GROMACS .gro file of C-alpha atoms in nm:
model
  285
    1MET     CA    1   1.422  -0.880  -2.209
    2THR     CA    2   1.630  -0.955  -1.907
    3ALA     CA    3   1.598  -0.878  -1.555
    4THR     CA    4   1.813  -0.549  -1.551
    5THR     CA    5   1.598  -0.435  -1.921
    6ASP     CA    6   1.262  -0.624  -1.873
    7PRO     CA    7   1.039  -0.373  -1.687
    8LEU     CA    8   0.776  -0.568  -1.431
    9VAL     CA    9   0.871  -0.721  -1.192
   10SER     CA   10   0.761  -1.004  -0.985
   11THR     CA   11   0.612  -1.047  -0.699
   12GLU     CA   12   0.855  -1.277  -0.573
   13TRP     CA   13   1.130  -0.978  -0.631
   14LEU     CA   14   0.958  -0.724  -0.465
   15ALA     CA   15   0.880  -0.931  -0.135
   16ALA     CA   16   1.257  -0.998  -0.123
   17HIS     CA   17   1.342  -0.636  -0.157
   18ILE     CA   18   1.097  -0.419   0.036
   19GLY     CA   19   1.287  -0.308   0.224
   20ASP     CA   20   1.565  -0.215   0.071
   21ALA     CA   21   1.607   0.117   0.153
   22ASN     CA   22   1.612   0.244  -0.204
   23VAL     CA   23   1.306   0.077  -0.339
   24ARG     CA   24   0.979   0.309  -0.381
   25VAL     CA   25   0.632   0.146  -0.398
   26VAL     CA   26   0.407   0.358  -0.558
   27ASP     CA   27   0.004   0.236  -0.610
   28ALA     CA   28  -0.060   0.417  -0.942
   29THR     CA   29  -0.415   0.320  -0.919
   30PHE     CA   30  -0.690   0.496  -1.162
   31LYS     CA   31  -1.005   0.456  -1.226
   32MET     CA   32  -1.253   0.641  -1.539
   33PRO     CA   33  -1.465   0.923  -1.405
   34GLY     CA   34  -1.755   0.839  -1.161
   35VAL     CA   35  -1.636   0.431  -1.097
   36LEU     CA   36  -1.669   0.408  -0.696
   37PRO     CA   37  -1.455   0.355  -0.503
   38LEU     CA   38  -1.225   0.633  -0.611
   39PRO     CA   39  -0.842   0.458  -0.635
   40LYS     CA   40  -0.748   0.684  -0.342
   41GLU     CA   41  -1.046   0.559  -0.148
   42ASP     CA   42  -0.926   0.218  -0.232
   43TYR     CA   43  -0.546   0.295  -0.157
   44LEU     CA   44  -0.615   0.373   0.185
   45ALA     CA   45  -0.892   0.046   0.297
   46ALA     CA   46  -0.542  -0.155   0.149
   47HIS     CA   47  -0.198  -0.105   0.011
   48ILE     CA   48   0.161  -0.262  -0.048
   49PRO     CA   49   0.318  -0.208   0.298
   50GLY     CA   50   0.472   0.076   0.304
   51ALA     CA   51   0.361   0.256  -0.095
   52VAL     CA   52   0.298   0.568  -0.222
   53PHE     CA   53  -0.033   0.695  -0.400
   54PHE     CA   54   0.061   0.871  -0.763
   55ASP     CA   55  -0.305   1.080  -0.803
   56VAL     CA   56  -0.245   1.044  -1.219
   57ASP     CA   57  -0.527   1.362  -1.230
   58ALA     CA   58  -0.305   1.541  -0.979
   59VAL     CA   59   0.041   1.547  -1.091
   60SER     CA   60  -0.073   1.661  -1.474
   61ASP     CA   61  -0.125   2.022  -1.611
   62HIS     CA   62  -0.423   2.139  -1.481
   63SER     CA   63  -0.398   2.474  -1.715
   64SER     CA   64  -0.536   2.174  -2.022
   65PRO     CA   65  -0.905   2.163  -2.063
   66LEU     CA   66  -0.807   1.810  -2.128
   67PRO     CA   67  -0.781   1.540  -1.825
   68HIS     CA   68  -0.424   1.446  -1.691
   69MET     CA   69  -0.240   1.546  -1.904
   70PHE     CA   70   0.174   1.573  -1.890
   71PRO     CA   71   0.265   1.887  -1.654
   72SER     CA   72   0.624   2.061  -1.683
   73ALA     CA   73   0.892   1.876  -1.584
   74ASP     CA   74   0.914   2.114  -1.285
   75GLN     CA   75   0.609   2.001  -1.160
   76PHE     CA   76   0.729   1.684  -1.218
   77GLY     CA   77   0.942   1.637  -0.982
   78ARG     CA   78   0.772   1.835  -0.751
   79ASP     CA   79   0.496   1.594  -0.690
   80VAL     CA   80   0.757   1.249  -0.691
   81GLY     CA   81   0.956   1.468  -0.471
   82ALA     CA   82   0.716   1.493  -0.224
   83LEU     CA   83   0.657   1.090  -0.248
   84GLY     CA   84   0.956   1.079  -0.117
   85ILE     CA   85   1.117   0.939  -0.451
   86GLY     CA   86   1.480   1.073  -0.470
   87ASN     CA   87   1.621   1.053  -0.833
   88GLY     CA   88   1.913   0.725  -0.702
   89ASP     CA   89   1.551   0.496  -0.599
   90THR     CA   90   1.434   0.204  -0.769
   91VAL     CA   91   1.032   0.301  -0.793
   92VAL     CA   92   0.883   0.003  -0.887
   93LEU     CA   93   0.438   0.029  -0.962
   94TYR     CA   94   0.148  -0.157  -0.925
   95ASP     CA   95  -0.217  -0.099  -0.984
   96ALA     CA   96  -0.525  -0.236  -0.816
   97GLY     CA   97  -0.737  -0.340  -1.097
   98GLY     CA   98  -0.567  -0.391  -1.433
   99TRP     CA   99  -0.295  -0.307  -1.605
  100VAL     CA  100  -0.407   0.070  -1.703
  101ALA     CA  101  -0.219   0.336  -1.471
  102SER     CA  102   0.036   0.221  -1.315
  103ALA     CA  103   0.158   0.173  -1.725
  104ARG     CA  104   0.065   0.535  -1.803
  105VAL     CA  105   0.270   0.637  -1.488
  106TRP     CA  106   0.556   0.407  -1.588
  107TRP     CA  107   0.622   0.643  -1.870
  108MET     CA  108   0.542   0.933  -1.733
  109PHE     CA  109   0.913   0.857  -1.541
  110LEU     CA  110   1.054   0.813  -1.830
  111ALA     CA  111   1.008   1.049  -2.025
  112PHE     CA  112   1.088   1.247  -1.716
  113GLY     CA  113   1.486   1.079  -1.754
  114HIS     CA  114   1.384   0.841  -1.445
  115LYS     CA  115   1.496   0.538  -1.610
  116ASP     CA  116   1.540   0.284  -1.291
  117VAL     CA  117   1.141   0.204  -1.297
  118ARG     CA  118   0.989  -0.085  -1.322
  119ILE     CA  119   0.581  -0.280  -1.252
  120LEU     CA  120   0.520  -0.488  -1.009
  121ASN     CA  121   0.370  -0.826  -1.288
  122GLY     CA  122   0.051  -0.896  -1.158
  123GLY     CA  123  -0.025  -0.578  -0.936
  124LEU     CA  124  -0.175  -0.620  -0.595
  125LYS     CA  125  -0.434  -0.838  -0.673
  126LYS     CA  126  -0.102  -1.114  -0.751
  127TRP     CA  127   0.041  -1.016  -0.438
  128VAL     CA  128  -0.263  -1.091  -0.224
  129ALA     CA  129  -0.339  -1.374  -0.374
  130GLU     CA  130  -0.022  -1.527  -0.354
  131GLY     CA  131   0.004  -1.406   0.139
  132HIS     CA  132   0.123  -1.134   0.081
  133LYS     CA  133   0.056  -0.815   0.376
  134THR     CA  134  -0.127  -0.497   0.320
  135GLU     CA  135  -0.175  -0.230   0.514
  136SER     CA  136  -0.483   0.074   0.572
  137GLY     CA  137  -0.446   0.443   0.636
  138GLN     CA  138  -0.198   0.710   0.451
  139VAL     CA  139   0.159   0.720   0.388
  140THR     CA  140   0.312   1.039   0.433
  141PRO     CA  141   0.725   0.988   0.339
  142LYS     CA  142   1.018   1.266   0.402
  143PRO     CA  143   1.024   1.463   0.096
  144ALA     CA  144   1.325   1.410  -0.138
  145THR     CA  145   1.476   1.579  -0.456
  146PHE     CA  146   1.403   1.487  -0.769
  147LYS     CA  147   1.527   1.648  -1.076
  148ALA     CA  148   1.284   1.603  -1.390
  149THR     CA  149   1.401   1.598  -1.775
  150TYR     CA  150   1.126   1.594  -2.017
  151ASP     CA  151   1.155   1.425  -2.314
  152ALA     CA  152   0.916   1.540  -2.571
  153ARG     CA  153   1.064   1.261  -2.868
  154ARG     CA  154   0.863   0.988  -2.566
  155VAL     CA  155   0.508   1.244  -2.601
  156ARG     CA  156   0.242   1.341  -2.946
  157SER     CA  157   0.088   1.598  -2.937
  158MET     CA  158  -0.236   1.688  -3.140
  159GLN     CA  159  -0.088   1.883  -3.449
  160GLN     CA  160   0.180   1.618  -3.455
  161MET     CA  161  -0.061   1.321  -3.498
  162ILE     CA  162  -0.234   1.529  -3.772
  163ASP     CA  163   0.043   1.561  -4.012
  164ASN     CA  164   0.140   1.211  -3.889
  165VAL     CA  165  -0.224   1.187  -4.101
  166ALA     CA  166  -0.113   1.217  -4.430
  167SER     CA  167   0.299   1.158  -4.440
  168ARG     CA  168   0.249   0.836  -4.163
  169ALA     CA  169   0.540   0.846  -4.083
  170GLU     CA  170   0.389   0.678  -3.729
  171GLN     CA  171   0.212   0.358  -3.698
  172VAL     CA  172  -0.105   0.446  -3.492
  173ILE     CA  173  -0.258   0.130  -3.263
  174ASP     CA  174  -0.482   0.197  -3.098
  175ALA     CA  175  -0.572   0.067  -2.709
  176ARG     CA  176  -0.952   0.119  -2.674
  177ALA     CA  177  -1.184  -0.201  -2.741
  178ASN     CA  178  -1.288  -0.240  -3.089
  179GLU     CA  179  -1.694  -0.145  -3.102
  180ARG     CA  180  -1.546   0.199  -3.030
  181TYR     CA  181  -1.303   0.266  -3.265
  182GLN     CA  182  -1.511   0.140  -3.494
  183GLY     CA  183  -1.752   0.388  -3.341
  184LYS     CA  184  -2.020   0.134  -3.253
  185VAL     CA  185  -2.070   0.265  -2.896
  186PRO     CA  186  -2.026   0.634  -2.722
  187GLU     CA  187  -1.751   0.706  -2.610
  188PRO     CA  188  -1.759   0.701  -2.238
  189ARG     CA  189  -1.677   1.118  -2.203
  190ALA     CA  190  -2.008   1.259  -2.297
  191GLY     CA  191  -1.951   1.461  -2.593
  192LEU     CA  192  -1.694   1.329  -2.850
  193ARG     CA  193  -1.768   1.192  -3.129
  194SER     CA  194  -1.740   0.812  -3.189
  195GLY     CA  195  -1.474   0.609  -3.428
  196HIS     CA  196  -1.103   0.681  -3.477
  197ILE     CA  197  -0.804   0.904  -3.547
  198PRO     CA  198  -0.812   0.789  -3.996
  199GLY     CA  199  -0.534   0.510  -4.069
  200SER     CA  200  -0.501   0.366  -3.719
  201LEU     CA  201  -0.515   0.005  -3.629
  202SER     CA  202  -0.653  -0.127  -3.277
  203LEU     CA  203  -0.536  -0.336  -3.012
  204PRO     CA  204  -0.731  -0.298  -2.765
  205TYR     CA  205  -0.550  -0.304  -2.458
  206ASN     CA  206  -0.710  -0.579  -2.234
  207LEU     CA  207  -0.554  -0.886  -2.496
  208LEU     CA  208  -0.193  -0.821  -2.403
  209PHE     CA  209  -0.331  -0.943  -2.019
  210ASP     CA  210  -0.412  -1.253  -1.882
  211ALA     CA  211  -0.695  -1.092  -1.679
  212ALA     CA  212  -0.703  -1.382  -1.531
  213THR     CA  213  -0.407  -1.365  -1.249
  214GLY     CA  214  -0.325  -0.935  -1.400
  215THR     CA  215  -0.035  -1.091  -1.588
  216MET     CA  216   0.144  -0.941  -1.832
  217LYS     CA  217   0.113  -1.196  -2.165
  218SER     CA  218   0.467  -1.344  -2.255
  219LEU     CA  219   0.685  -1.214  -2.459
  220ASP     CA  220   0.631  -1.478  -2.805
  221GLU     CA  221   0.187  -1.382  -2.676
  222LEU     CA  222   0.221  -1.003  -2.761
  223LYS     CA  223   0.445  -1.075  -3.027
  224ALA     CA  224   0.150  -1.205  -3.263
  225ALA     CA  225  -0.125  -1.005  -3.028
  226PHE     CA  226   0.065  -0.679  -3.252
  227LEU     CA  227   0.183  -0.910  -3.600
  228GLY     CA  228  -0.216  -0.986  -3.556
  229ALA     CA  229  -0.293  -0.639  -3.551
  230GLY     CA  230  -0.120  -0.536  -3.858
  231VAL     CA  231   0.146  -0.422  -3.658
  232LYS     CA  232   0.480  -0.377  -3.853
  233LEU     CA  233   0.683  -0.388  -3.547
  234ASP     CA  234   1.029  -0.278  -3.744
  235ALA     CA  235   0.868   0.081  -3.821
  236PRO     CA  236   0.782   0.380  -3.622
  237ILE     CA  237   0.505   0.306  -3.368
  238ALA     CA  238   0.251   0.594  -3.187
  239THR     CA  239   0.001   0.416  -2.889
  240SER     CA  240  -0.371   0.589  -2.841
  241CYS     CA  241  -0.618   0.524  -2.642
  242GLY     CA  242  -0.986   0.731  -2.434
  243SER     CA  243  -0.775   1.012  -2.273
  244GLY     CA  244  -0.354   0.904  -2.246
  245VAL     CA  245  -0.337   0.565  -1.996
  246SER     CA  246  -0.440   0.240  -2.178
  247ALA     CA  247  -0.229   0.350  -2.443
  248ALA     CA  248   0.107   0.254  -2.252
  249VAL     CA  249   0.028  -0.025  -2.167
  250LEU     CA  250   0.090  -0.117  -2.596
  251THR     CA  251   0.390   0.105  -2.502
  252LEU     CA  252   0.513  -0.087  -2.233
  253ALA     CA  253   0.399  -0.459  -2.484
  254LEU     CA  254   0.632  -0.307  -2.705
  255TYR     CA  255   0.942  -0.236  -2.491
  256ARG     CA  256   0.910  -0.588  -2.321
  257LEU     CA  257   0.959  -0.623  -2.731
  258GLY     CA  258   1.229  -0.422  -2.727
  259ILE     CA  259   1.074  -0.160  -2.924
  260GLU     CA  260   1.217   0.097  -2.660
  261ASN     CA  261   1.073   0.414  -2.868
  262ALA     CA  262   0.752   0.446  -2.894
  263ALA     CA  263   0.556   0.761  -2.863
  264LEU     CA  264   0.261   0.826  -2.681
  265TYR     CA  265  -0.060   1.045  -2.795
  266ASP     CA  266  -0.120   1.272  -2.481
  267GLY     CA  267  -0.496   1.330  -2.501
  268SER     CA  268  -0.589   1.077  -2.744
  269TRP     CA  269  -0.972   1.013  -2.858
  270THR     CA  270  -1.054   1.250  -2.577
  271GLU     CA  271  -0.876   1.527  -2.774
  272TRP     CA  272  -0.887   1.387  -3.108
  273GLY     CA  273  -1.286   1.326  -3.145
  274ALA     CA  274  -1.441   1.627  -2.956
  275ALA     CA  275  -1.676   1.809  -3.165
  276ASN     CA  276  -1.495   2.073  -3.304
  277GLY     CA  277  -1.183   1.800  -3.339
  278PRO     CA  278  -1.013   1.642  -3.745
  279PRO     CA  279  -1.087   1.420  -3.951
  280ILE     CA  280  -1.207   1.070  -3.772
  281ALA     CA  281  -1.276   0.714  -3.948
  282THR     CA  282  -1.575   0.425  -3.858
  283GLY     CA  283  -1.551   0.091  -3.905
  284PRO     CA  284  -1.286  -0.199  -3.921
  285ALA     CA  285  -0.886  -0.072  -4.050
   0.00000   0.00000   0.00000
């Protein structure tokens, strides 16, 4: 992993390049429904200078009953262009909390054909801790043109995941807390069954970064975490979670380990765990 291929950038790098004409900083903070203050309220209170707010729920398929499903390429292009982001820009994403939505939005940009996208290692927490400036209020950028092209290979549907239970062609890694994976606790979203996709492996996403600093763990530590979860790094992988957000943290870690073709199950447990969903498994892997 080199400085040009690593999807992470340091706070030092951003501080040096934040004024570059083609650098676009994006606050991609996300919270579970009902958690206050709202991500947009956090953004308005304090964000990295010049950052625009990417609303994961808004940039989604509003015709789907599932939360924040991938939008069409046309919609993604319109919504991103409205944020002042063009195809020639370097996009730097960050999160005000943990590694959750920033990784999801990073994967969305890749899936819609934009490779020049990075994540700020440590996010807003590290930026503030180091004494870098923030600003408040809404940033209204000049609209840009963003042409999106969807790469379906990066995303999995429920039917593909059902087929995979039988074929086991891809390993499935679940990013949720292990108690949720085992079905020991109720799901945070009402009406969902508890358990996991049959045959899937458990690797909670929070194990991949340092909670104190918000930075992602070293490549050796990431590799050890996947191997410890029973993952074969030389075989195909799809990631899953509660609603397709934290799964991207696993996808990001895999990408940093050189596995750039892992897919993400967009509907994740919100779709699979529905009352009328496919069969589930409980207990340890």
